[in-house]
mmCIF file of C-alpha atoms and ligand atoms in Angstrom:
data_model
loop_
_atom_site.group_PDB
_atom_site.id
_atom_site.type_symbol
_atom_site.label_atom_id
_atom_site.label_comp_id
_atom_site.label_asym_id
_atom_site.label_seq_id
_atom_site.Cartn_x
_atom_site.Cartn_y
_atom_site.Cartn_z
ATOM 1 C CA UNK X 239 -62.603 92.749 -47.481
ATOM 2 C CA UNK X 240 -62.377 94.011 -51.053
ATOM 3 C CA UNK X 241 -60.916 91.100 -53.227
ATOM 4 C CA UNK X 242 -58.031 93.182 -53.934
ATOM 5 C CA UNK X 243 -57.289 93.741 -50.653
ATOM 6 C CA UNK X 244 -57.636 89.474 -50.090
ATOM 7 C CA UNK X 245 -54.253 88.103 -49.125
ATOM 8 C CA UNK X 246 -53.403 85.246 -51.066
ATOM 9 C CA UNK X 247 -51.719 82.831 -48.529
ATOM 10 C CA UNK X 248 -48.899 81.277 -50.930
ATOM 11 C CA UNK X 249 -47.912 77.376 -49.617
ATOM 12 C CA UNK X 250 -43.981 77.918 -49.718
ATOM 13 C CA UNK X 251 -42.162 74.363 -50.715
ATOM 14 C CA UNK X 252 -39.639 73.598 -47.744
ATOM 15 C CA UNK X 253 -36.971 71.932 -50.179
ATOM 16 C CA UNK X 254 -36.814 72.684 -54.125
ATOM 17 C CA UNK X 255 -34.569 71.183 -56.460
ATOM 18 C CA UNK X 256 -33.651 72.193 -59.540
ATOM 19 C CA UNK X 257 -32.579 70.607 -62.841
ATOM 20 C CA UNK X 258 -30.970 73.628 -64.405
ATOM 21 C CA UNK X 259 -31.124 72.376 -67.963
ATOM 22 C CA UNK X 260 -30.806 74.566 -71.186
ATOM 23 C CA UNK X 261 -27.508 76.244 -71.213
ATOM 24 C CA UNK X 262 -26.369 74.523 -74.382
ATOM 25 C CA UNK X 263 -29.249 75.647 -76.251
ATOM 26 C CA UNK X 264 -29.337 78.964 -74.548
ATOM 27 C CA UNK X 265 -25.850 79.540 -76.504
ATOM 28 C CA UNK X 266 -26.113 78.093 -79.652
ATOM 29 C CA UNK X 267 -29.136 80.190 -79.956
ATOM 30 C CA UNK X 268 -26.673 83.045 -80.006
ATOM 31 C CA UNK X 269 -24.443 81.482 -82.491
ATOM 32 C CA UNK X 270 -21.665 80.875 -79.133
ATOM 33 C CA UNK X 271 -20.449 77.821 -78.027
ATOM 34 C CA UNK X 272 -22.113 75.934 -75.279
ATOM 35 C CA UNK X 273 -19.718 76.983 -72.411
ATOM 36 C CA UNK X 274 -21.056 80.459 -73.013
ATOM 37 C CA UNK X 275 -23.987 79.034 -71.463
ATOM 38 C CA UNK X 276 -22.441 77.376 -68.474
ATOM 39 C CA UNK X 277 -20.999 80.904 -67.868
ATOM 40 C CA UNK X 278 -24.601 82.783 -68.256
ATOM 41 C CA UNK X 279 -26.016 79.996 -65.989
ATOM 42 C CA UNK X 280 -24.338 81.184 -62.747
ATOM 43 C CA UNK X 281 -26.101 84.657 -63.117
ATOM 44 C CA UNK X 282 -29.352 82.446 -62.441
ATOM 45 C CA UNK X 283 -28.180 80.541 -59.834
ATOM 46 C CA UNK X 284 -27.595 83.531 -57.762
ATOM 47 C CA UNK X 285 -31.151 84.308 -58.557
ATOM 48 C CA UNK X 286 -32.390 81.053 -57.722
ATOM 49 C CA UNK X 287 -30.671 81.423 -54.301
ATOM 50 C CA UNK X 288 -31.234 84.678 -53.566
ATOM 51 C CA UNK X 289 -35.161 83.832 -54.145
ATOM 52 C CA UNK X 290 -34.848 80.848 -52.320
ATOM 53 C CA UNK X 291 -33.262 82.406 -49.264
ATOM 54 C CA UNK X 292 -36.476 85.473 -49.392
ATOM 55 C CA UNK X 293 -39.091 83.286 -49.818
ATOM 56 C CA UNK X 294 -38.536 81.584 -46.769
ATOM 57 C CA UNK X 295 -37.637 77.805 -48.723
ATOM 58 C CA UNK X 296 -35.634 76.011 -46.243
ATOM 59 C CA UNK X 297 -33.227 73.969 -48.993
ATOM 60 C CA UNK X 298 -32.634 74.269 -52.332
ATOM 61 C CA UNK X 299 -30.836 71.191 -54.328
ATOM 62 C CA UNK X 300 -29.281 72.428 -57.663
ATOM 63 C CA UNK X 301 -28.376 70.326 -60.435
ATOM 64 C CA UNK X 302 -25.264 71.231 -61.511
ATOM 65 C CA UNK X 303 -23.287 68.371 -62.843
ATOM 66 C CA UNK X 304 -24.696 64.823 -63.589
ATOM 67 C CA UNK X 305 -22.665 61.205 -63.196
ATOM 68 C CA UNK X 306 -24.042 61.175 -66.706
ATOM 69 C CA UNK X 307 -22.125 64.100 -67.529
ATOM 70 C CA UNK X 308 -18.897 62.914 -67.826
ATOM 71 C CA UNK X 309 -20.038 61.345 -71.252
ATOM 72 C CA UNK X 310 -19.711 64.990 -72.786
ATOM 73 C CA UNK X 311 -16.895 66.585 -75.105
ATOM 74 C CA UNK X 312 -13.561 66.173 -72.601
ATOM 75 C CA UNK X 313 -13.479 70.498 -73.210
ATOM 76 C CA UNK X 314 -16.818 70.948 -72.123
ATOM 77 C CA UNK X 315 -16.268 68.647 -68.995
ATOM 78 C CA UNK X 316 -13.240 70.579 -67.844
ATOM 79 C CA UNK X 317 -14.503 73.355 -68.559
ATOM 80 C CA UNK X 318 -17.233 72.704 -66.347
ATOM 81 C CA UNK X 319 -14.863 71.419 -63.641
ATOM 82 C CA UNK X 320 -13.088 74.770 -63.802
ATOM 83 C CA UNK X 321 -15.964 76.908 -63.976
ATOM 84 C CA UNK X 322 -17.156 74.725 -60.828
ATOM 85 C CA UNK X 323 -14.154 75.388 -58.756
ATOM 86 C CA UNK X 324 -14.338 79.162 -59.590
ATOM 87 C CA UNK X 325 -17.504 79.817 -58.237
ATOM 88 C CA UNK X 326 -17.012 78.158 -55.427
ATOM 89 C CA UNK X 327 -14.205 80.226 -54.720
ATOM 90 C CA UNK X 328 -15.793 83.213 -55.888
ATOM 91 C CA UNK X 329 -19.368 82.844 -54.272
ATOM 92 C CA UNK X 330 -18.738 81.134 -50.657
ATOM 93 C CA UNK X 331 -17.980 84.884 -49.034
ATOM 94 C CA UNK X 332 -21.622 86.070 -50.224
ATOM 95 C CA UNK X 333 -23.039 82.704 -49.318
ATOM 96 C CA UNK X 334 -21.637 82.972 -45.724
ATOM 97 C CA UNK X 335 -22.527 87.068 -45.531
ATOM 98 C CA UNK X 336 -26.241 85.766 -46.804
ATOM 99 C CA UNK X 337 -26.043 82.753 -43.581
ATOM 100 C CA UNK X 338 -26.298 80.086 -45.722
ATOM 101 C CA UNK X 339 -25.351 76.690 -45.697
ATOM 102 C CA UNK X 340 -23.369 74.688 -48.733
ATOM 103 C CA UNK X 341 -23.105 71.371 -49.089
ATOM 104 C CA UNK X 342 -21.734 69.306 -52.048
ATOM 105 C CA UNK X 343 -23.517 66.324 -52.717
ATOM 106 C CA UNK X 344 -22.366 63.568 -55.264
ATOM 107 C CA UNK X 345 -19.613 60.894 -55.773
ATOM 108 C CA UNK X 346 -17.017 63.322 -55.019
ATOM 109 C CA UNK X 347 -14.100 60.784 -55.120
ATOM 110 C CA UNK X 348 -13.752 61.361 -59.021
ATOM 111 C CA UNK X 349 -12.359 65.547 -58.207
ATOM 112 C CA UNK X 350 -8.856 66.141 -57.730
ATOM 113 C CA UNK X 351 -7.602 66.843 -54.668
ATOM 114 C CA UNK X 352 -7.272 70.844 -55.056
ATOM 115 C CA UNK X 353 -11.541 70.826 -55.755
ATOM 116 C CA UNK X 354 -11.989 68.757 -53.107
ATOM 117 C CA UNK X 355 -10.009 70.837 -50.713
ATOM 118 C CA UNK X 356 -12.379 73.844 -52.054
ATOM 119 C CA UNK X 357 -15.124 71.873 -50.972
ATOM 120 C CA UNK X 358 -14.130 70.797 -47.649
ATOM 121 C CA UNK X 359 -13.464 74.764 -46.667
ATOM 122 C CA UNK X 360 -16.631 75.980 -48.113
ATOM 123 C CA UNK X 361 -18.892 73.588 -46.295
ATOM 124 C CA UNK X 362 -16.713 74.127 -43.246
ATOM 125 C CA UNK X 363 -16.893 77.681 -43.384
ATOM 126 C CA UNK X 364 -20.979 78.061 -43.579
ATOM 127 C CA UNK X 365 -21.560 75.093 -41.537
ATOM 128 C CA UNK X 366 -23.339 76.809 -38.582
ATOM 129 C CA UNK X 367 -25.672 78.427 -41.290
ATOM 130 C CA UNK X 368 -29.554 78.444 -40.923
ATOM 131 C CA UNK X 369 -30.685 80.840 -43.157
ATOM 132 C CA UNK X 370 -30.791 78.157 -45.932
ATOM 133 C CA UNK X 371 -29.253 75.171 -46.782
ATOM 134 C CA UNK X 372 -27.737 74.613 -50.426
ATOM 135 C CA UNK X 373 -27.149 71.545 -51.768
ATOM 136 C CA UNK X 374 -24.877 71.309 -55.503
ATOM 137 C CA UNK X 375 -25.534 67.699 -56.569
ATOM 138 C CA UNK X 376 -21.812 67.661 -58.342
ATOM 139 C CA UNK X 377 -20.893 64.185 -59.972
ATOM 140 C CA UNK X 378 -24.570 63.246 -58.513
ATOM 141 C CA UNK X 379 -27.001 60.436 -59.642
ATOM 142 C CA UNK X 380 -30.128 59.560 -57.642
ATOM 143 C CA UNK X 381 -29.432 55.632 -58.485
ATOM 144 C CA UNK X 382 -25.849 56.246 -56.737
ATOM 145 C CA UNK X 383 -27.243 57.770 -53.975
ATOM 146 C CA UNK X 384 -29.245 54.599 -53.056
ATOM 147 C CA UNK X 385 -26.721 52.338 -53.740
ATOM 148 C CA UNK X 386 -24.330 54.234 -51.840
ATOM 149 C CA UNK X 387 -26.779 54.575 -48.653
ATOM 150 C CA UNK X 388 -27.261 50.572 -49.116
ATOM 151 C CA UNK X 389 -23.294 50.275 -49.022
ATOM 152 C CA UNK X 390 -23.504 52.171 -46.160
ATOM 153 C CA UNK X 391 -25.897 50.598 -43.894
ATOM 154 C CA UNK X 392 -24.498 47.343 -44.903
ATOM 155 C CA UNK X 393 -20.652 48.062 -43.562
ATOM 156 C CA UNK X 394 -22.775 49.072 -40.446
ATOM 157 C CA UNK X 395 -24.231 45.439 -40.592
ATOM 158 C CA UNK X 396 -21.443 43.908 -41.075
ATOM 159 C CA UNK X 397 -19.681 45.754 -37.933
ATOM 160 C CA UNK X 398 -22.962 44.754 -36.014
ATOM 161 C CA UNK X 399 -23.830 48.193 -35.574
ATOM 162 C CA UNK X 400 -27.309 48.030 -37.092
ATOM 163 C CA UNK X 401 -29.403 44.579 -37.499
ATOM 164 C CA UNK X 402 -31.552 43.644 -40.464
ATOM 165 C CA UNK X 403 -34.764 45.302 -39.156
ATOM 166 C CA UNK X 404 -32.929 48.860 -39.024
ATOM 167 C CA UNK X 405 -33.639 48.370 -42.999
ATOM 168 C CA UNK X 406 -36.556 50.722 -42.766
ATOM 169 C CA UNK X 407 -37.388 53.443 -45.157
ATOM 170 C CA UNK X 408 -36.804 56.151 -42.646
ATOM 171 C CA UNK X 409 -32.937 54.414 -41.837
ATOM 172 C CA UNK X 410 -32.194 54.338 -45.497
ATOM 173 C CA UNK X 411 -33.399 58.299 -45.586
ATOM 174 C CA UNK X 412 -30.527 58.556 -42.913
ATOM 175 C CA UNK X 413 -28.490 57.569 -45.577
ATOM 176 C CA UNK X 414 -28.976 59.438 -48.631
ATOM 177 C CA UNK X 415 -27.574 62.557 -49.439
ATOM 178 C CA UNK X 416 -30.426 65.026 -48.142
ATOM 179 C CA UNK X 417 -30.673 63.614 -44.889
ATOM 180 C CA UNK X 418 -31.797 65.588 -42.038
ATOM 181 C CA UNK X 419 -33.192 67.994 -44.757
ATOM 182 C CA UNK X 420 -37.137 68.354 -44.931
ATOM 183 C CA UNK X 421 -38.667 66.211 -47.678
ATOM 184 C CA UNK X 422 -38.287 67.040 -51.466
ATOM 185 C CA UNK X 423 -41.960 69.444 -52.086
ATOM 186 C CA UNK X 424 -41.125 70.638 -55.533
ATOM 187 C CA UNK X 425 -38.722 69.596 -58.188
ATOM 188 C CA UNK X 426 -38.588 71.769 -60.996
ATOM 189 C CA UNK X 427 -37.003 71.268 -64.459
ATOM 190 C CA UNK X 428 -36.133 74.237 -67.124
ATOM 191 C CA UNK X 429 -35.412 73.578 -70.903
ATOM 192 C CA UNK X 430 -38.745 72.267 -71.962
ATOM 193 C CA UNK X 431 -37.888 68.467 -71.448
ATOM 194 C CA UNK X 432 -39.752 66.345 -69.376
ATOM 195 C CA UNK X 433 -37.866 63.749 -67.415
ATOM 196 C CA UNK X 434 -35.568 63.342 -64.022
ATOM 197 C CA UNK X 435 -32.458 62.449 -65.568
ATOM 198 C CA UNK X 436 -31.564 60.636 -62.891
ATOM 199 C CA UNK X 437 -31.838 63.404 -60.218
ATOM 200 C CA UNK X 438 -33.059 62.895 -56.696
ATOM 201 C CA UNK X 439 -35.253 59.547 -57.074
ATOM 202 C CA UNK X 440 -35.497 58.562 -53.605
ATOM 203 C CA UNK X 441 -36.446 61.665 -52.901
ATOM 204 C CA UNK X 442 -39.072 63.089 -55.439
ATOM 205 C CA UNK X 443 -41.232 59.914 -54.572
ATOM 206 C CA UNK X 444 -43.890 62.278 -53.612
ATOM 207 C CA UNK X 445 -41.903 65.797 -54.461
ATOM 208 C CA UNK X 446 -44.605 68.165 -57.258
ATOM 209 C CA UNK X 447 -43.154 68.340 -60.643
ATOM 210 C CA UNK X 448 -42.539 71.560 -62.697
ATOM 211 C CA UNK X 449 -41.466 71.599 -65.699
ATOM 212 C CA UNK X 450 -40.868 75.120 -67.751
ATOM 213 C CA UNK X 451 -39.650 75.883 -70.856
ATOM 214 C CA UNK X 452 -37.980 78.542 -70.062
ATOM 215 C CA UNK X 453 -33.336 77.867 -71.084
ATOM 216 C CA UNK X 454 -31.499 78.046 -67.182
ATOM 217 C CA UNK X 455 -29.781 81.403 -68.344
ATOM 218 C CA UNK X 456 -33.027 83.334 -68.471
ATOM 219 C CA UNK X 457 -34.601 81.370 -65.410
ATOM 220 C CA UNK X 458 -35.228 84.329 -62.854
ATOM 221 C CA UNK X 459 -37.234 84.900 -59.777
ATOM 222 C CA UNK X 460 -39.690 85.386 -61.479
ATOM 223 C CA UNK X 461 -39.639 82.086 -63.252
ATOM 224 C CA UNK X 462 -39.103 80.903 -59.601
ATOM 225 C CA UNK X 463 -42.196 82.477 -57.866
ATOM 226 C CA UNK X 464 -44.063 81.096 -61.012
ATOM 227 C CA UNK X 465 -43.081 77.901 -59.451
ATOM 228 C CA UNK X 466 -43.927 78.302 -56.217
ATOM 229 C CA UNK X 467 -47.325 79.577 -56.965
ATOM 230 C CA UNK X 468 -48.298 76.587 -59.449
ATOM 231 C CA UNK X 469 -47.337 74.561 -56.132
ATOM 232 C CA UNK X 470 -49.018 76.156 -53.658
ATOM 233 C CA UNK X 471 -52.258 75.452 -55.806
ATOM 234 C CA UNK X 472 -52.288 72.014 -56.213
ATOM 235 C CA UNK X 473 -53.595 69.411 -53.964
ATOM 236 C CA UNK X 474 -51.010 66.805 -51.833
ATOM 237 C CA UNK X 475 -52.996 63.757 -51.102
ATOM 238 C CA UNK X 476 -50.455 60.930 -50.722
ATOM 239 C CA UNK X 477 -52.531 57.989 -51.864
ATOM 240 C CA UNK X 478 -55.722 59.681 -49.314
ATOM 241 C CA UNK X 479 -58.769 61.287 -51.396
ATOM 242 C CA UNK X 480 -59.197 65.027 -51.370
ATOM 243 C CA UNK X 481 -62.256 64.773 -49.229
ATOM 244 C CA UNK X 482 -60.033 63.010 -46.395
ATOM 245 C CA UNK X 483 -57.296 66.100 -46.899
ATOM 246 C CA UNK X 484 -60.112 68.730 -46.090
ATOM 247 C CA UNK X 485 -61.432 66.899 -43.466
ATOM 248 C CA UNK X 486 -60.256 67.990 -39.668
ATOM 249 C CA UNK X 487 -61.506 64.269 -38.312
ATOM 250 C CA UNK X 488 -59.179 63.266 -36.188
ATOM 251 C CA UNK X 489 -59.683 59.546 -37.262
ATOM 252 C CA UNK X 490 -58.717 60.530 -40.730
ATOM 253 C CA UNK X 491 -55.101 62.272 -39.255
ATOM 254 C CA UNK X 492 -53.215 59.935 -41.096
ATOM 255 C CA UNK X 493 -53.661 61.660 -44.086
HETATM 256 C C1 IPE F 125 -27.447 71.979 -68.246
HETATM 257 O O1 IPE F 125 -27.444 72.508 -69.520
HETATM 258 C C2 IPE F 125 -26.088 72.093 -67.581
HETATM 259 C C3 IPE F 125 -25.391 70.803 -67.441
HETATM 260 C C4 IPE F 125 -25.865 69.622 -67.733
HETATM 261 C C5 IPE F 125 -24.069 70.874 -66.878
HETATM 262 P P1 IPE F 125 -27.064 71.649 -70.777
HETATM 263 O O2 IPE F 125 -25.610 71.776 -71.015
HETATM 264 O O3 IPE F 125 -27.559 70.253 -70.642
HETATM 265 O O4 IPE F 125 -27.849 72.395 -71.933
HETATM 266 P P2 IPE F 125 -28.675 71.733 -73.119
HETATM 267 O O5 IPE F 125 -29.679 70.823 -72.512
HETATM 268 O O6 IPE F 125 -27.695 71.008 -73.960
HETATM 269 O O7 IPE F 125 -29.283 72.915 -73.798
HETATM 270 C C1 IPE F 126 -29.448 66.995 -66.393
HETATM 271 O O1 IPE F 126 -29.352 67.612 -67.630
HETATM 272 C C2 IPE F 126 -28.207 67.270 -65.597
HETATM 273 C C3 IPE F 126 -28.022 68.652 -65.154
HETATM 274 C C4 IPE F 126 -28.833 69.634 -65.326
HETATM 275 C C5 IPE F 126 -26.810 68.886 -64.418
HETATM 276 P P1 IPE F 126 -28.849 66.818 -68.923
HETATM 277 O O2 IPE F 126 -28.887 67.782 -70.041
HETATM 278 O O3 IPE F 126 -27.578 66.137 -68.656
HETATM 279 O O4 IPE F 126 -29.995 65.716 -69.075
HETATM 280 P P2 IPE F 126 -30.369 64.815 -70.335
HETATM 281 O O5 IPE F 126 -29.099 64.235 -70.851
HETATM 282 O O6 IPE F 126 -31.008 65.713 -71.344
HETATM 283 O O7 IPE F 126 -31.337 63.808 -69.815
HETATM 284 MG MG1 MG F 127 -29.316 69.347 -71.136
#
């Protein structure tokens, strides 16, 4: 085989999530106002799925509003309510045509009533989906999603439905917000900053880290597939040694 005819066998992540951070910046590099970026955002989160969806990822968690967020300029947060309620009402159509899957994940108690009836339709609508799943983290923090699994699986101990010894790290994944999804591979952050702001903790425990430069509004597929291919190089050895990951010892199968 001639090496350009070698077929590079890329290791696709089964779950991604992404903090889509930049759009601020994106705008006010433009002179705009940072809602101008929130709009120019969605244009790469149709990206982002459609590369998702072709590349055969099996979820894709997008950060899209933070329990943080709510700290921001009271126009910028309802703006980013509205914009939130458009596209869902815009986008679910395409996302059912495409056979995926939404689900909203967060504290939505805090939307009104008419988002939350948005919600409930969309995720109704693609349920039977299997193309790919899509998880929004809306009003999401990964230290609420613990505490609200623990609330959880205490009212079930409470109720006697569970005992203390059903508090076992794969019970509590039960719990949290991903669950029945495959684990978190690759977590990737745009906007040049290097830190989880409080995205999916339990999860990313052993999830790759990517971090880009590049502002959300210009993150494209190609951004993505730079992604993917940085993964698919590097080496998984959760707490083994490389030497035990090559190895095809069955006594060493644990790792
Ligand atoms: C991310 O972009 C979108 C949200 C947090 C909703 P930002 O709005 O944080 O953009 P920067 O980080 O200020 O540029
Ligand atoms: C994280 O971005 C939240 C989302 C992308 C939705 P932020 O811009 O809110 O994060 P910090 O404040 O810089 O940590
Ligand atoms: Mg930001």
């Amino acid at each position: 085989m001639t090496e350009n005819s070698t077929i590079k066998t890329l290791k696709v992540p089964q779950h991604v999530g992404i903090i889509m951070d930049g759009n601020g910046r994106w705008a006010q590099l433009r002179g705009k106002r940072r809602t101008f970026g929130h709009k120019a955002g969605i244009e790469a989160v149709r990206a982002a799925v459609r590369f998702a969806r072709s590349s055969g990822i099996k979820s894709l968690t997008l950060f899209a509003f933070s329990s943080e967020n709510w700290k921001r300029p009271q126009e910028e947060v309802s703006m980013l309510m509205e914009l939130f309620a458009l596209v869902l009402g815009s986008e679910v159509k395409r996302l059912h045509k495409n056979n995926i899957k939404l689900k909203v994940i967060g504290d939505t108690s805090a939307f009104s009533t008419k988002l939350l009836e948005k919600i409930k339709k969309a995720e109704a609508l693609t349920h039977n989906n299997d193309a790919l799943a899509l998880n929004v983290a809306a009003n999401y923090g990964g230290r609420w999603d613990i505490v609200n699994a623990a609330k959880v699986m205490s009212t079930k101990l409470v109720n006697g439905e569970i005992s203390s010894d059903d508090f076992t790290e794969s019970t509590f994944s039960e719990h949290i917000s991903t669950s029945g999804m495959p684990e978190l591979d690759l977590l990737v952050r745009t906007g040049g900053d290097h830190r989880i702001s409080n995205f999916l903790l339990w999860q990313s425990a052993y999830a790759e880290l990517f971090f880009t430069d590049i502002l959300w509004p210009d993150f494209n597929e190609e951004g993505f597939q730079a992604a993917v291919e940085d993964f698919s190089s590097r080496q998984r050895r959760y707490g083994c040694t490389g030497e035990q990951m090559m190895t095809k010892d069955p006594e060493q199968q644990q790792c």
